[in-house]
Amino acid sequence: MAYSAPISPSLSFFKNPQLTRFSFPFSPLYSRPRIQNPSLLTKNKTWSSSVVVAATAAEKQKKRYPGESKGFVEEMRFVAMRLHTKEQAPKEGEKETKAPEERPVAKWEPTVEGYLRFLVDSKLVYDTLEGIIHQSTFPTYAEFKNTGLERAEKLETDLKWFKEQGYEIPEPTDTGKKYSQYLKDLSEKDPPSFICHFYNIYFAHSAGGRMIGRKVAERILDNRELEFYKWDGDLSGLLQNVREKLNKVAGEWTREEKNHCLEETEKSFKYSGEILRLILS
Ligand code: HEM
């Protein structure tokens, strides 16, 4: 696959203690020892036993990446789930709770003004993602045109509704603008990282995002369900279709490019976390 700039070879998975816990094996270790002349195995006992030892070590190293047997989306999901706190995702979350948006949603004290800031910045992010995908002729991105997961138009309808209710719609904050610019830059120079954000943004919204929408609506919107949380068609089918496309696209990547994509998950949480925090502002 040809990129306009080389993918950074630095794999901080192997430097970052939070991520090295996952013990991702590095691809060169995958290679099995080659036996040039199999007859040596029976003729020379010393050679034979050293090959057995080498083979056993290679078997151990052949450990798969977490989720790998199910496809690359499962690898991305594995890394993402461990970046949740226990309070966000009790079954799989592992991160220590620090930021306000990492506390249980049930204990949040949202404001309509803060929620509007979150919706406006979210719209900017979806406008950016969907614009990049829509205009692209690059196969990795063009694959994701019209998946049915698009959110920008839905958010536009919701913001119109808030306006009709008399609320002033704010301008995007610096947080949203910064993320939008970051996504544009990545889309040009680093497709695996861009795809990491694409996955996390759409799949987070379909999971924790929907739960957040319900709780916030209970507290400040008299239970009104916004269009942002409605999909045309069966959501699980739409998600499955996108999972298959993501697995297909990542199937063209080297192991280094896959690791580079997984490594970007932390940034995705950082940017999306800052936007979520606006709900509490
Ligand atoms: C208050 C914040 C958040 C809460 C409460 C939350 C909660 C959850 C929950 C409950 C799940 C479902 C786990 C399951 O399958 O049983 C989930 C999945 C997920 N979350 Fe979050 N999350 C939050 C923030 C984020 C953020 C900031 C990101 C990344 C940008 C993210 C990415 C994901 C992804 C990729 C999945 C997997 C979805 C799937 O399996 O299809 N989440 N989250």
mmCIF file with all atom_site columns, C-alpha atoms and ligand atoms in Angstrom, residues 76-77 80-81 84 87-92 101-103 105 108 199-201 203-204 206-209 211-212 239 243 268-269 272-273 276, ligand 1:
data_model
loop_
_atom_site.group_PDB
_atom_site.id
_atom_site.type_symbol
_atom_site.label_atom_id
_atom_site.label_alt_id
_atom_site.label_comp_id
_atom_site.label_asym_id
_atom_site.label_entity_id
_atom_site.label_seq_id
_atom_site.pdbx_PDB_ins_code
_atom_site.Cartn_x
_atom_site.Cartn_y
_atom_site.Cartn_z
_atom_site.occupancy
_atom_site.B_iso_or_equiv
_atom_site.pdbx_formal_charge
_atom_site.auth_seq_id
_atom_site.auth_comp_id
_atom_site.auth_asym_id
_atom_site.auth_atom_id
_atom_site.pdbx_PDB_model_num
ATOM   1  C  CA  . MET A 1 76  ? -8.776  -2.601 18.231 1.00 0.00 ? 76  MET A CA  1
ATOM   2  C  CA  . ARG A 1 77  ? -11.663 -3.378 20.582 1.00 0.00 ? 77  ARG A CA  1
ATOM   3  C  CA  . ALA A 1 80  ? -10.006 0.286  23.559 1.00 0.00 ? 80  ALA A CA  1
ATOM   4  C  CA  . MET A 1 81  ? -11.793 -1.659 26.295 1.00 0.00 ? 81  MET A CA  1
ATOM   5  C  CA  . HIS A 1 84  ? -11.973 2.412  29.889 1.00 0.00 ? 84  HIS A CA  1
ATOM   6  C  CA  . GLU A 1 87  ? -16.812 2.702  36.187 1.00 0.00 ? 87  GLU A CA  1
ATOM   7  C  CA  . GLN A 1 88  ? -17.228 3.230  32.443 1.00 0.00 ? 88  GLN A CA  1
ATOM   8  C  CA  . ALA A 1 89  ? -17.140 -0.437 31.452 1.00 0.00 ? 89  ALA A CA  1
ATOM   9  C  CA  . PRO A 1 90  ? -17.261 -2.692 34.547 1.00 0.00 ? 90  PRO A CA  1
ATOM   10 C  CA  . LYS A 1 91  ? -16.564 -5.947 32.701 1.00 0.00 ? 91  LYS A CA  1
ATOM   11 C  CA  . GLU A 1 92  ? -13.493 -4.940 30.722 1.00 0.00 ? 92  GLU A CA  1
ATOM   12 C  CA  . GLU A 1 101 ? -15.833 12.226 32.367 1.00 0.00 ? 101 GLU A CA  1
ATOM   13 C  CA  . GLU A 1 102 ? -14.380 8.930  33.599 1.00 0.00 ? 102 GLU A CA  1
ATOM   14 C  CA  . ARG A 1 103 ? -16.632 8.965  36.669 1.00 0.00 ? 103 ARG A CA  1
ATOM   15 C  CA  . VAL A 1 105 ? -22.341 8.753  34.098 1.00 0.00 ? 105 VAL A CA  1
ATOM   16 C  CA  . TRP A 1 108 ? -22.709 13.413 36.223 1.00 0.00 ? 108 TRP A CA  1
ATOM   17 C  CA  . TYR A 1 199 ? -13.277 2.963  14.455 1.00 0.00 ? 199 TYR A CA  1
ATOM   18 C  CA  . ASN A 1 200 ? -13.206 4.420  17.953 1.00 0.00 ? 200 ASN A CA  1
ATOM   19 C  CA  . ILE A 1 201 ? -15.440 7.393  17.182 1.00 0.00 ? 201 ILE A CA  1
ATOM   20 C  CA  . PHE A 1 203 ? -18.117 2.371  17.746 1.00 0.00 ? 203 PHE A CA  1
ATOM   21 C  CA  . ALA A 1 204 ? -17.805 4.349  20.987 1.00 0.00 ? 204 ALA A CA  1
ATOM   22 C  CA  . SER A 1 206 ? -22.866 3.131  19.348 1.00 0.00 ? 206 SER A CA  1
ATOM   23 C  CA  . ALA A 1 207 ? -21.912 1.724  22.800 1.00 0.00 ? 207 ALA A CA  1
ATOM   24 C  CA  . GLY A 1 208 ? -21.107 4.065  25.715 1.00 0.00 ? 208 GLY A CA  1
ATOM   25 C  CA  . GLY A 1 209 ? -22.275 7.087  23.690 1.00 0.00 ? 209 GLY A CA  1
ATOM   26 C  CA  . MET A 1 211 ? -25.893 5.128  27.244 1.00 0.00 ? 211 MET A CA  1
ATOM   27 C  CA  . ILE A 1 212 ? -24.595 8.656  27.906 1.00 0.00 ? 212 ILE A CA  1
ATOM   28 C  CA  . LEU A 1 239 ? -21.861 -2.122 12.676 1.00 0.00 ? 239 LEU A CA  1
ATOM   29 C  CA  . ARG A 1 243 ? -16.421 -4.385 11.051 1.00 0.00 ? 243 ARG A CA  1
ATOM   30 C  CA  . SER A 1 268 ? -8.411  8.758  20.306 1.00 0.00 ? 268 SER A CA  1
ATOM   31 C  CA  . PHE A 1 269 ? -9.482  8.425  23.957 1.00 0.00 ? 269 PHE A CA  1
ATOM   32 C  CA  . SER A 1 272 ? -12.858 12.141 22.577 1.00 0.00 ? 272 SER A CA  1
ATOM   33 C  CA  . GLY A 1 273 ? -12.549 12.367 26.372 1.00 0.00 ? 273 GLY A CA  1
ATOM   34 C  CA  . LEU A 1 276 ? -17.140 14.357 26.373 1.00 0.00 ? 276 LEU A CA  1
HETATM 35 C  C1  . HEM B 2 .   ? -18.026 8.127  29.764 1.00 0.00 ? 1   HEM B C1  1
HETATM 36 C  C2  . HEM B 2 .   ? -17.362 7.568  28.785 1.00 0.00 ? 1   HEM B C2  1
HETATM 37 C  C3  . HEM B 2 .   ? -17.554 6.157  28.300 1.00 0.00 ? 1   HEM B C3  1
HETATM 38 C  C4  . HEM B 2 .   ? -18.364 5.166  28.757 1.00 0.00 ? 1   HEM B C4  1
HETATM 39 C  C5  . HEM B 2 .   ? -19.353 5.210  29.915 1.00 0.00 ? 1   HEM B C5  1
HETATM 40 C  C6  . HEM B 2 .   ? -18.149 4.017  27.905 1.00 0.00 ? 1   HEM B C6  1
HETATM 41 C  C7  . HEM B 2 .   ? -18.756 2.792  28.053 1.00 0.00 ? 1   HEM B C7  1
HETATM 42 C  C8  . HEM B 2 .   ? -18.657 1.747  27.198 1.00 0.00 ? 1   HEM B C8  1
HETATM 43 C  C9  . HEM B 2 .   ? -19.364 0.502  27.324 1.00 0.00 ? 1   HEM B C9  1
HETATM 44 C  C10 . HEM B 2 .   ? -20.342 0.147  28.439 1.00 0.00 ? 1   HEM B C10 1
HETATM 45 C  C11 . HEM B 2 .   ? -19.031 -0.267 26.269 1.00 0.00 ? 1   HEM B C11 1
HETATM 46 C  C12 . HEM B 2 .   ? -19.630 -1.632 25.915 1.00 0.00 ? 1   HEM B C12 1
HETATM 47 C  C13 . HEM B 2 .   ? -18.800 -2.782 26.402 1.00 0.00 ? 1   HEM B C13 1
HETATM 48 C  C14 . HEM B 2 .   ? -19.434 -4.093 25.965 1.00 0.00 ? 1   HEM B C14 1
HETATM 49 O  O1  . HEM B 2 .   ? -19.381 -4.455 24.796 1.00 0.00 ? 1   HEM B O1  1
HETATM 50 O  O2  . HEM B 2 .   ? -19.993 -4.750 26.851 1.00 0.00 ? 1   HEM B O2  1
HETATM 51 C  C15 . HEM B 2 .   ? -18.089 0.480  25.481 1.00 0.00 ? 1   HEM B C15 1
HETATM 52 C  C16 . HEM B 2 .   ? -17.528 0.026  24.325 1.00 0.00 ? 1   HEM B C16 1
HETATM 53 C  C17 . HEM B 2 .   ? -16.632 0.733  23.586 1.00 0.00 ? 1   HEM B C17 1
HETATM 54 N  N1  . HEM B 2 .   ? -16.134 1.990  23.853 1.00 0.00 ? 1   HEM B N1  1
HETATM 55 FE FE1 . HEM B 2 .   ? -16.617 3.151  25.410 1.00 0.00 ? 1   HEM B FE1 1
HETATM 56 N  N2  . HEM B 2 .   ? -17.206 4.334  26.959 1.00 0.00 ? 1   HEM B N2  1
HETATM 57 C  C18 . HEM B 2 .   ? -16.840 5.622  27.169 1.00 0.00 ? 1   HEM B C18 1
HETATM 58 C  C19 . HEM B 2 .   ? -15.922 6.339  26.435 1.00 0.00 ? 1   HEM B C19 1
HETATM 59 C  C20 . HEM B 2 .   ? -15.268 5.860  25.330 1.00 0.00 ? 1   HEM B C20 1
HETATM 60 C  C21 . HEM B 2 .   ? -14.294 6.601  24.570 1.00 0.00 ? 1   HEM B C21 1
HETATM 61 C  C22 . HEM B 2 .   ? -13.809 8.021  24.902 1.00 0.00 ? 1   HEM B C22 1
HETATM 62 C  C23 . HEM B 2 .   ? -13.906 5.799  23.535 1.00 0.00 ? 1   HEM B C23 1
HETATM 63 C  C24 . HEM B 2 .   ? -12.935 6.086  22.437 1.00 0.00 ? 1   HEM B C24 1
HETATM 64 C  C25 . HEM B 2 .   ? -12.962 7.194  21.734 1.00 0.00 ? 1   HEM B C25 1
HETATM 65 C  C26 . HEM B 2 .   ? -14.620 4.547  23.656 1.00 0.00 ? 1   HEM B C26 1
HETATM 66 C  C27 . HEM B 2 .   ? -14.517 3.482  22.789 1.00 0.00 ? 1   HEM B C27 1
HETATM 67 C  C28 . HEM B 2 .   ? -15.249 2.319  22.871 1.00 0.00 ? 1   HEM B C28 1
HETATM 68 C  C29 . HEM B 2 .   ? -15.174 1.229  21.911 1.00 0.00 ? 1   HEM B C29 1
HETATM 69 C  C30 . HEM B 2 .   ? -14.332 1.195  20.649 1.00 0.00 ? 1   HEM B C30 1
HETATM 70 C  C31 . HEM B 2 .   ? -16.035 0.229  22.355 1.00 0.00 ? 1   HEM B C31 1
HETATM 71 C  C32 . HEM B 2 .   ? -16.320 -1.110 21.686 1.00 0.00 ? 1   HEM B C32 1
HETATM 72 C  C33 . HEM B 2 .   ? -17.645 -1.081 20.967 1.00 0.00 ? 1   HEM B C33 1
HETATM 73 C  C34 . HEM B 2 .   ? -17.999 -2.425 20.355 1.00 0.00 ? 1   HEM B C34 1
HETATM 74 O  O3  . HEM B 2 .   ? -17.678 -3.468 20.891 1.00 0.00 ? 1   HEM B O3  1
HETATM 75 O  O4  . HEM B 2 .   ? -18.637 -2.413 19.309 1.00 0.00 ? 1   HEM B O4  1
HETATM 76 N  N3  . HEM B 2 .   ? -15.432 4.628  24.747 1.00 0.00 ? 1   HEM B N3  1
HETATM 77 N  N4  . HEM B 2 .   ? -17.874 1.707  26.063 1.00 0.00 ? 1   HEM B N4  1
#
